[in-house]
Structure formats: structure tokens, C-alpha cells
């Protein structure tokens, strides 16, 4: 009972007040056959020193001396130490929920700043107070497009992150929506001529840079969508690309979602992360989640409030635009601190380092016998390598040299058994890239055996 703050006497007093003699009586409505009456198998309670030692032993099993070239939606970027320092402050770490503005001006202000920065990055007009992550943000964007257009058919590029597509299908499984998946072209990007949008199409959904790292022609896709009254939804899994590429908003996007993990949020085994969501002002009342706005009080002082909260707790269920119950507040704060610390020029500099290092790696790998770059479309910090032997075999051989060489794409694209998705960020040293190139050469020749 170490971590339960109530003493046995206090628990007995509470039970007495509600007319119960023991805890079991609180669960009488649950049939006996469904109750767990045996220990759950996590062992006995430990003293604090023993518990710390236990977790240190677990942490020691992590492989921390590998060179990693793995991206695919989760990216290793430098995190300024100021972030950990600031988010550890009690006023942030245990911040009051923003429902009561007079008690939560600090929380509301940084969310407002997060929204402002999201608009600046995406080129859109309004942004919400963040969502769970990029994948759920994309699912919410699809539902939003259906509400706006009153159409049920969607065109989705097969180069959208496979996990994002799975989440979209899960969210919409029982809603009668249909999805036409358009294959990527030989260049790695979407062939606009292959996108057959019509009067029944709600939206074209594309990711840029896409899952293969290729940059899509968003302007052409926006034109194709708007000609038939459909929307263009753009997903961005690698948010650092905003520092190098023209914004989706400038290219005609109607809804932009992004994964904010690249902005000062550690990898954390895949989450939790921070979903960025932005759209045009005319669609603001169909946007999911909630939005913080700036106002003035009776004395004319600047203040912040929840301007729109169109979720079920705040509005009649039939008018709710989302069942999202919370934003990723602490992670939105981390992204806000990162962006404020780095500034416009800092983000651009990081993006340029990603771009240059990735292209150096790609050029060096392409020089190797048996290796090539199958896609001609421009890329940011991620690219596909065609391998002389099955990519899974090459990747496993690289592990023998303590190198995570990338993602073997056969897992998601069975026809691409000889393709490896490689990612290089600003945290990757030139020596590590050269080591990868040599290891790839050795792996193809069988030196590892």
C-alpha cells in the first residue's frame, strides 16, 4: 500500500460513511466469475532502493551504442536542454486545466503561441490546441472533410505512412466512407494524372515528404481537388521539413496535419507525441479539438480563453466535431519552447543540415556496386535504397556491426523486398554516414560471414 496515500483507518472511515464494510462490496455489480481473485503477476512490493535498482537493470538492456538511420515517422533530432529544464517547472508540469481561464493564463498563452507557430509553419489560417499525434490528426482531418463536403469518397496516396492509413481506417470503420488508394509512380511521388477525382470525392489525402521521403507536387494536387469541389489534406510526418520546403498552405492545401515530434520531443519508443492541425478560417467550426483565442478583460487587459471547444463535453453531442478529450499539452509546450528557442533561422538551419547530410549519404551509397536510388523525385532527409540482396538480409547484417541501417520496406510494401528506407538527420555525424556506406558494401559482399 506504499503508493496509496490513505491509511487503513482512513479507508475504513470512508467505507463506513458510504455504508460498506470492505472494498469488495464496491464491486458487487460485477459477477463473481468475471472478477480477478488472484495476484496479477507483477511480483511483491519493493523498497525504493530495490525498485530503482530493478529499473536500472532493465535500462541496461537497452542498446545505446548503435548508429541508427531509422526514420519512418519518428526522427532523431537535437533537443536543447532548456526544454527539460522549463517543462519540469511545477507551473507547467502540474498546470491547471485550461477550462477555467482565470486560473490557467500561462497554459492558455503557450497554447495560443503553439497555434500561432503552427500556422506560420503550415501556411494555414487557424490551428487547434494540438491533437494526440500525426496519425490521429489525419483521421480527424478525414472526418472533418466529410463534414464539410458531405461526400464519403476519399483518394489516398499509398505513400501515406502505413500506420496513418491504418488509424484512418480504424476511426472510420463504421461510417460508410470509401478509400481509393492510388499507387506511387516510378519517381516515388504521386502521379497527378493517376488521381481520378470527381464530384463524389471528398478529399485527396497525401503526405509530403511521403513515406519514401519524396516530395509531392502539392500545388498540382490542390488544383485537381479544387476542380471537383474536393479538399486537399496534407500530412507531414517529418515536421522539420517545414524549415526547407514551401508550406502546404502556400500550395493550396485545405487541411494540414503534422507530427510535432521533431520539435524537441524525444523518440520515447513511438510516443506519446504531439499532433499539429491547421486549416482555413472558413472551416474553423468543423475543426476537431479545441482552440485558444486572445481577448481582453473588463479592464482592457490581454487574456486568453478557450474560444472554440466543439467536443462532446462542451456542446450537444450531435453538433460535436470530435470526441478528442484532451490536447497533448505538455508536448505542445515542448514544441513551443523548441520553436521559440530555435527561431525561424534556427529551424531553417537544422532543416538544411538534414537536407545536406541526407543527400551526401544518398550519393555515397549510390556509388556502391549493386546499390541504387530507385526514385528520382526530390527528397528531404529520407530516401529509398535499392539493395543487391533482400533488404531484410542486408539490415540484419548491418545489425552485426551495431548499425540500424533503416527500415526494410517489404514489411509494408511486399513488392519492395529489395528496398531499404534510410534516414539521416542533423544528429548524424559524417563519420557515421561513412561507416554505414562501408557496412553496406561489406554486407553485399558477405564479409559479415
Coordinates of C-alpha atoms in Angstrom, one line a residue, residues 126-129 144 147 277-279 283-291 308 310 321-322:
X126 CA -6.1 28.7 -38.0
X127 CA -4.7 25.9 -35.8
X128 CA -6.1 24.0 -32.9
X129 CA -4.5 23.3 -29.5
X144 CA -13.7 16.9 -41.0
X147 CA -18.5 17.1 -42.7
X277 CA -3.6 20.5 -37.0
X278 CA -4.4 23.6 -39.1
X279 CA -6.9 24.7 -41.7
X283 CA -13.7 25.7 -41.9
X284 CA -12.9 26.7 -38.3
X285 CA -16.2 25.4 -36.8
X286 CA -15.6 22.0 -38.3
X287 CA -12.1 21.7 -36.8
X288 CA -11.7 19.0 -34.1
X289 CA -10.5 19.5 -30.6
X290 CA -10.3 23.0 -29.2
X291 CA -8.9 26.4 -30.0
X308 CA -13.9 27.0 -29.6
X310 CA -16.6 21.7 -30.1
X321 CA -16.9 17.8 -34.3
X322 CA -14.7 15.4 -32.3

